[in-house]
Coordinates of C-alpha atoms in Angstrom, one line a residue:
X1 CA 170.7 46.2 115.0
X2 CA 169.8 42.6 114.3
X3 CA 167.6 40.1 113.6
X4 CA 166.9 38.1 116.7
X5 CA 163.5 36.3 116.1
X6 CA 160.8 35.5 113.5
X7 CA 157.2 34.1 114.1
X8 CA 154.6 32.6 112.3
X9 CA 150.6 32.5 113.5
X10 CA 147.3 31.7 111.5
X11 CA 144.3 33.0 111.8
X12 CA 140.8 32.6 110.4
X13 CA 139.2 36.1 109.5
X14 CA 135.4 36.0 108.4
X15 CA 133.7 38.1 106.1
X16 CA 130.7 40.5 106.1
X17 CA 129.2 39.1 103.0
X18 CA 130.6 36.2 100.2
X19 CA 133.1 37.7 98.1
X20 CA 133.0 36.2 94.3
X21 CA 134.7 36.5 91.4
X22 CA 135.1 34.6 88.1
X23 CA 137.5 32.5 90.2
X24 CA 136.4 32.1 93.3
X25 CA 133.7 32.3 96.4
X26 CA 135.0 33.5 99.9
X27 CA 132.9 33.7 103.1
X28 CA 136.4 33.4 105.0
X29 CA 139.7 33.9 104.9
X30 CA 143.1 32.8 106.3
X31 CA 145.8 35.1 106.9
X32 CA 149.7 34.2 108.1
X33 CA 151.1 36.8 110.0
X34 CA 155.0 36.9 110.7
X35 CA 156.6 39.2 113.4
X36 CA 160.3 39.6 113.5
X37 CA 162.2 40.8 116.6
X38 CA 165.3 42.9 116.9
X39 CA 167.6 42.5 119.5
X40 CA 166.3 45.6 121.5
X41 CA 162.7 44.4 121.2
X42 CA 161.3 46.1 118.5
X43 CA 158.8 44.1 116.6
X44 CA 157.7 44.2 113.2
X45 CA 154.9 43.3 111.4
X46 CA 153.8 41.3 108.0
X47 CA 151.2 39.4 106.3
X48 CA 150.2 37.3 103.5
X49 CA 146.7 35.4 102.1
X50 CA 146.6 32.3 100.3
X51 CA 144.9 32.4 97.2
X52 CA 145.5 29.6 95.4
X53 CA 143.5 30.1 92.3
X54 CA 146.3 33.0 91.7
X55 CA 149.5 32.8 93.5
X56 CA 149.3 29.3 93.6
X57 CA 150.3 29.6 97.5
X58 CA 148.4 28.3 100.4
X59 CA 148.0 28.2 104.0
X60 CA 150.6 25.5 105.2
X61 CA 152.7 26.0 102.0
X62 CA 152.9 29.8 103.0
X63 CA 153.7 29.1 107.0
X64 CA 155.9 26.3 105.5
X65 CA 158.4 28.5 103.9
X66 CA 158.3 31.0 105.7
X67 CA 159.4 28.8 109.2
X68 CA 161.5 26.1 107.1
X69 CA 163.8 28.2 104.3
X70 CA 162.9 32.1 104.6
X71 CA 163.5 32.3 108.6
X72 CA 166.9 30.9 109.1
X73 CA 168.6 32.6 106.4
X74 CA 167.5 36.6 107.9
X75 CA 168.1 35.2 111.7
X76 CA 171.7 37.4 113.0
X77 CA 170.8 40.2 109.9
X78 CA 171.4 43.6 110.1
X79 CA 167.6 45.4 109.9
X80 CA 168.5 48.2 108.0
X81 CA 170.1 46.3 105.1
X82 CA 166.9 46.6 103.4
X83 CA 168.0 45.8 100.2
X84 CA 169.9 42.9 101.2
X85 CA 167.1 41.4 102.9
X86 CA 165.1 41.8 100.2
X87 CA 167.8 39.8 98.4
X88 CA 168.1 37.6 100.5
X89 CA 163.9 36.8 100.6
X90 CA 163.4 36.7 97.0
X91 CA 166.5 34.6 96.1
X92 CA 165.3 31.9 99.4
X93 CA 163.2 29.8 96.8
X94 CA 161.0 29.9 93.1
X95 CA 158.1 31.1 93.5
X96 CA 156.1 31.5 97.1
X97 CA 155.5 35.5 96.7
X98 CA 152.9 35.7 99.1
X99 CA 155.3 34.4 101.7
X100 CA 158.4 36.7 100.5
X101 CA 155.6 39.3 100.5
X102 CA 154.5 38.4 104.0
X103 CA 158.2 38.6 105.5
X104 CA 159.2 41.4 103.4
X105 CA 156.6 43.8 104.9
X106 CA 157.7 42.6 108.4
X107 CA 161.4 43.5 107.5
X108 CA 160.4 47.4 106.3
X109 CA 157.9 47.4 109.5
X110 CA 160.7 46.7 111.5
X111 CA 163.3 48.9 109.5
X112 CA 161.0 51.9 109.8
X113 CA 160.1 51.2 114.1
X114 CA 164.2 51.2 114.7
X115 CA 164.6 54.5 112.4
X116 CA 161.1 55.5 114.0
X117 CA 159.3 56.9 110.8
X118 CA 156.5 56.0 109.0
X119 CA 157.1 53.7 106.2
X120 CA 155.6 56.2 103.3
X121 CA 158.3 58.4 104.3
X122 CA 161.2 55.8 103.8
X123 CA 159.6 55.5 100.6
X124 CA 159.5 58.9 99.9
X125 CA 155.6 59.8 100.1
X126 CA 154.2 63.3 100.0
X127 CA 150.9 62.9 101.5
X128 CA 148.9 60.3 104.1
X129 CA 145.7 59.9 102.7
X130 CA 144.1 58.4 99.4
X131 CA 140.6 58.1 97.7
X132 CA 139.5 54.4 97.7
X133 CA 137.1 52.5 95.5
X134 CA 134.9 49.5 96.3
X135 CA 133.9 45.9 95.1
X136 CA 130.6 45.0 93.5
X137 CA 131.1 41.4 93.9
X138 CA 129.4 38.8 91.3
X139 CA 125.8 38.0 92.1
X140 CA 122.4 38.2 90.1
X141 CA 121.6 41.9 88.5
X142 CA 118.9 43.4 91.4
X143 CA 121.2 42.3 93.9
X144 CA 124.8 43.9 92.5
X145 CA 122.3 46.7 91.9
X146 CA 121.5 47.3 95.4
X147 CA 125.0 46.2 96.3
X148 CA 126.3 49.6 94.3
X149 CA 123.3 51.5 95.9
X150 CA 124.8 50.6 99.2
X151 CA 128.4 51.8 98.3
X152 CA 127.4 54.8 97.2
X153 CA 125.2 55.5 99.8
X154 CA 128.2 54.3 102.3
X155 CA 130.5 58.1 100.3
X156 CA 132.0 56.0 97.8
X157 CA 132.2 57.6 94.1
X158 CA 134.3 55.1 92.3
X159 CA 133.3 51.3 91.6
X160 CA 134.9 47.8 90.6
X161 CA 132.4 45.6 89.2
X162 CA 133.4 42.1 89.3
X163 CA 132.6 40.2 86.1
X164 CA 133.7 37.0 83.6
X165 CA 131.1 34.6 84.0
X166 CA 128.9 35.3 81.2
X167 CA 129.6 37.8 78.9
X168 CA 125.9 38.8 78.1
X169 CA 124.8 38.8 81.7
X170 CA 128.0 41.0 82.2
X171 CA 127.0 43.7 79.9
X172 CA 123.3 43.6 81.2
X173 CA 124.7 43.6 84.7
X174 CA 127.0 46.6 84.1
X175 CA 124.2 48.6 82.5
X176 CA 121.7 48.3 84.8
X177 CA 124.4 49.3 87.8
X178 CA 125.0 52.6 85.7
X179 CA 121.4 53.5 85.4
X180 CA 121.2 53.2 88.9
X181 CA 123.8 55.2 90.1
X182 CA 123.6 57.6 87.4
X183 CA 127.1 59.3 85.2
X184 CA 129.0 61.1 87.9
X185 CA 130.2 57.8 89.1
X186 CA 133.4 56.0 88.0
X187 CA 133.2 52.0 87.2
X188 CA 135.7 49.7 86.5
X189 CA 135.3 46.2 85.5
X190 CA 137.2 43.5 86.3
X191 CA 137.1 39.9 84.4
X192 CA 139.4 38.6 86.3
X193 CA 140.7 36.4 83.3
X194 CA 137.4 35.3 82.4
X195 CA 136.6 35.9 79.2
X196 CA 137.9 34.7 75.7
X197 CA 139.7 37.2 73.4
X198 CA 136.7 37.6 71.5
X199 CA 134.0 38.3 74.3
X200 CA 136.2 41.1 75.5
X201 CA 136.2 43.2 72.3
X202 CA 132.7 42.3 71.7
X203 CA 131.4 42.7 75.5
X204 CA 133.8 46.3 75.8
X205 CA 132.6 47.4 72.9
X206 CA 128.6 46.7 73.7
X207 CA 129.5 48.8 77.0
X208 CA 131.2 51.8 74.6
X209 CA 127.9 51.3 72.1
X210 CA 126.2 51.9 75.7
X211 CA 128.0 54.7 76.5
X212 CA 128.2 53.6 80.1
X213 CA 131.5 55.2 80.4
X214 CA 133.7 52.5 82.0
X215 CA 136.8 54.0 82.8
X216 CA 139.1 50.9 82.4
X217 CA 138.7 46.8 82.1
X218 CA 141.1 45.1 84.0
X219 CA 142.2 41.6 83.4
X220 CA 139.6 40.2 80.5
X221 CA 142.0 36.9 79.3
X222 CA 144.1 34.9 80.5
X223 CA 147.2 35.7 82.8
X224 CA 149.4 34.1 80.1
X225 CA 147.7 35.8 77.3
X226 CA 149.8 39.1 76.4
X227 CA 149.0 38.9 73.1
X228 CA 145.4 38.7 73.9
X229 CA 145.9 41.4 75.9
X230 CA 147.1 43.6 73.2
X231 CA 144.6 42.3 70.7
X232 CA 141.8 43.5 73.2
X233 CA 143.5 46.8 73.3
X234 CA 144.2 47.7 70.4
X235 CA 140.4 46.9 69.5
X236 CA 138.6 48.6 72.0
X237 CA 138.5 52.3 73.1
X238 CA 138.3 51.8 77.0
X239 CA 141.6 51.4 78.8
X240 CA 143.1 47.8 79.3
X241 CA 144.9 46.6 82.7
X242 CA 147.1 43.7 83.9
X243 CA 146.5 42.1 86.8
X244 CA 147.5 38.4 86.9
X245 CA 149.5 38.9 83.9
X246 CA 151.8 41.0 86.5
X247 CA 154.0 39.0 89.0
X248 CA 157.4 40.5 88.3
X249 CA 159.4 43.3 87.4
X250 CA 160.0 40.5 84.4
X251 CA 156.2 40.0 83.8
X252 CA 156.2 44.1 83.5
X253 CA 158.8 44.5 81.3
X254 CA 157.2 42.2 78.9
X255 CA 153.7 44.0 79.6
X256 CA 155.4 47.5 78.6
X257 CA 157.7 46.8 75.7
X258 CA 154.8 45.0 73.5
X259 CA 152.5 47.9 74.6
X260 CA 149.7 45.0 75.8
X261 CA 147.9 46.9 78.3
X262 CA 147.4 50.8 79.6
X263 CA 147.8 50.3 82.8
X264 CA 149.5 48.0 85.5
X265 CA 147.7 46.3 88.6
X266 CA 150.5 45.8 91.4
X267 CA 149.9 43.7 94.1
X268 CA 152.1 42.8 96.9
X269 CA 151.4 39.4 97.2
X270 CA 152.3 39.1 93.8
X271 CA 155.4 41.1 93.4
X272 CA 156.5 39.4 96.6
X273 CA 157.0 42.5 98.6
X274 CA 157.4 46.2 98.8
X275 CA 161.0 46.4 96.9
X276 CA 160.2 44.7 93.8
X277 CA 156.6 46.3 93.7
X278 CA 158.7 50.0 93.6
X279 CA 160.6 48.7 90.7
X280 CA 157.4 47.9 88.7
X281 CA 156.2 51.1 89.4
X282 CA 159.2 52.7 88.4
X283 CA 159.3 50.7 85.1
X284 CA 156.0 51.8 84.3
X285 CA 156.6 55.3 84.8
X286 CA 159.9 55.4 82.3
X287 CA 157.4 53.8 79.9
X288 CA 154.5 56.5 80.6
X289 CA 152.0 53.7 82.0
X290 CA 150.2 54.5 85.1
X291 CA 149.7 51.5 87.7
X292 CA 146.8 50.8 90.4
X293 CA 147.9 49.1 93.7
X294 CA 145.1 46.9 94.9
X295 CA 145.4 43.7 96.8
X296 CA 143.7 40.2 97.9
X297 CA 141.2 39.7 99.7
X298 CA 144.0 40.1 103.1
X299 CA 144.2 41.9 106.4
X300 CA 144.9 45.5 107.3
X301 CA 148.6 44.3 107.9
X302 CA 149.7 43.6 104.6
X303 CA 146.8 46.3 102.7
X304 CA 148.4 48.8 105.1
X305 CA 152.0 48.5 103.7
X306 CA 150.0 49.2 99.9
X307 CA 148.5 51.8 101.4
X308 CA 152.2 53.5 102.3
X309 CA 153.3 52.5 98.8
X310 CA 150.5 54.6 97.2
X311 CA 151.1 57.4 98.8
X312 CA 154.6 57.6 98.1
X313 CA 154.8 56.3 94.7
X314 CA 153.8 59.0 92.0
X315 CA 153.3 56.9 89.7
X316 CA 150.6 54.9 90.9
X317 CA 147.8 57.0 90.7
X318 CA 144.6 54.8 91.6
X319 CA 144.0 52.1 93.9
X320 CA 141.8 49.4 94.9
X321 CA 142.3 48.8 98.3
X322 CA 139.0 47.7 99.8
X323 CA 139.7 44.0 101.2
X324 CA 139.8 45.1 105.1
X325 CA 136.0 46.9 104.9
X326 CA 134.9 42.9 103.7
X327 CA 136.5 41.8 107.0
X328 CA 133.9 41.4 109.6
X329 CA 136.7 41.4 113.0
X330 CA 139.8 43.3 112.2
X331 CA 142.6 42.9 115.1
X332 CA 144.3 45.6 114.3
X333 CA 144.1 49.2 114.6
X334 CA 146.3 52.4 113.5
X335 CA 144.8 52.7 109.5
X336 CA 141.7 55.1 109.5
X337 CA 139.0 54.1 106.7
X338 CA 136.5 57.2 106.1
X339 CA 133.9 56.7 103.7
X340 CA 136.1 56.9 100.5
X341 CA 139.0 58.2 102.6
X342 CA 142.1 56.2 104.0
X343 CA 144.2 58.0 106.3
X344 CA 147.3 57.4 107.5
X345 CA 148.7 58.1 111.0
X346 CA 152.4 59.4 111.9
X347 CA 153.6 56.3 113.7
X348 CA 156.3 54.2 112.9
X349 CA 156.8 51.5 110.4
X350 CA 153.0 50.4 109.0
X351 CA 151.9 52.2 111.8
X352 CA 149.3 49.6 112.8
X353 CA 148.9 47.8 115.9
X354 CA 147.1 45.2 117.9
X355 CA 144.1 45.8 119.2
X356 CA 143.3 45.9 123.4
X357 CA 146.7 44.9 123.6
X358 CA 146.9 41.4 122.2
X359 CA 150.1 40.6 121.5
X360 CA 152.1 39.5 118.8

């Protein structure tokens, strides 16, 4: 079965609330979607969000690509050469992961309708449904406060607290969010790269002095800090992960063999796609490091192939897959989001679909 057709759209998805970081402020987002069509009519189904402040890839650089060098060289391809597709995506240019990520996820979509299983099961998975956390987003104390109130109220027990801005604000922030929501619930900070080697040890080690119990700090330098990433590790009690420091199976090799962090954030719009994202995951697990899967802030399309990846991978054991909640109008359906609780369905492929029968 071949590869007959492959489409790209835009759309403009708007947020509940602002989304902020260290690095950036969101109130909307734009997501590429790519649908490729086999000869019989099966469609699959991808994604991909720009964010430039961290891939480095945008909206008309994404669609660019994707139409202009990635399309014509998978048009006439077998579907369930997976591996060579995947080849053939990451080898089409440098760079661009978001749209090899994007395609990528269309190809296994479409893979997995023609063999009509779920994609968790070409992967290998053992179970449909994971425990997810939420974001505390970067805003003044009584307001993240209440924010964390909210989630907790809303059946979530595990928290990522976005920080980096100010160090000292950070630590107040932190501790006045664990007061509020008392010990039985797990936080995890994120820096998002935005603190010097020196006001991570000091700031992790004002929140250990604390005793707030922060169950891992992901990101605090630089993405092309390793060294700083080991520095802060080896300094500190609380558990150190990579997140922007992680592109590649390359970047994780690096990660692993100078022993730089404890765990490994994988995301498939960094990776570039499922394939490479497995390999990562595998690395990590012949070194004994344990990864997360989270995402950008991107549509249920591209979060729901994580999602499969979660389930089947054993060795990522947490995630952090949250972006669709922050999306106000999702247009697709076929991914169940209970409280903490994401379920997956028995359908094909990603097993999502459009909603009142829009098409592709």
């Amino acid at each position: 079965m071949y590869i007959s057709k492959l489409a790209v759209s835009v759309e403009k998805l708007s947020l509940v609330k602002p989304f902020k970081t260290a690095l950036r402020t969101a109130t909307e987002i734009d997501n590429i979607f790519v649908t490729i069509q086999l000869e019989n009519g099966l469609i699959g189904v991808g994604a991909a969000a720009p964010t430039v402040a961290i891939t480095g890839d945008s909206t008309e650089g994404i669609s660019s690509v994707i139409e202009q060098i990635i399309a014509p060289q998978l048009i006439g391809q077998r579907i369930t050469c997976l591996n060579r597709l995947s080849k053939i995506i990451q080898q089409s240019c440098a760079g661009n992961t978001s749209a090899k990520a994007a395609v990528e996820i269309a190809v296994y979509d479409a893979a997995c309708r023609y063999w009509n299983i779920p994609l968790y099961e070409l992967l290998g998975g053992e179970t449909n449904q994971l425990h997810n956390d939420m974001t505390v987003s970067i805003a003044g104390e009584a307001e993240m406060v209440n924010d964390a109130l909210r989630i907790i109220k809303d059946g979530f027990s595990i928290l990522k607290i976005k920080a980096g801005k100010d160090w000292e604000q950070d630590v107040e922030r932190i501790s006045a969010i664990r007061q509020a929501v008392g010990s039985k619930i797990a936080i995890r900070v994120d820096a998002n790269q935005g603190w010097s080697v020196s006001e991570a040890i000091r700031t992790i080690r004002e929140l250990e002095d604390r005793q707030l119990n922060i169950e891992l700090v992901e990101q605090p330098v630089k993405a092309y800090n390793i060294a700083g990433l080991k520095e802060i590790k080896n300094n500190v009690h609380t558990s150190i992960m990579a997140d922007e420091s992680l592109f590649s199976p390359v970047d994780a090799m690096k990660l692993l063999s100078e022993q730089a962090v404890d765990y490994l954030n994988i995301k498939l719009m960094k990776t570039g796609g499922i394939r490479r994202a497995v390999q990562i995951a595998d690395m990590a697990e012949a070194a004994e490091v344990e990864c997360m899967i989270g995402s950008m802030m991107e549509s249920i399309v591209s979060v729901s192939a994580a999602i499969h990846l979660a389930v089947a991978h054993p060795n990522i054991t947490k995630i952090d897959l949250d972006a669709p909640l922050w999306i106000k109008q999702e247009n697709f359906e076929g991914i169940s989001y209970e409280k903490d609780l994401i379920k997956l369905g028995n359908a094909p492929g990603l097993g999502i679909k459009r909603k009142e029968n829009l098409s592709f």
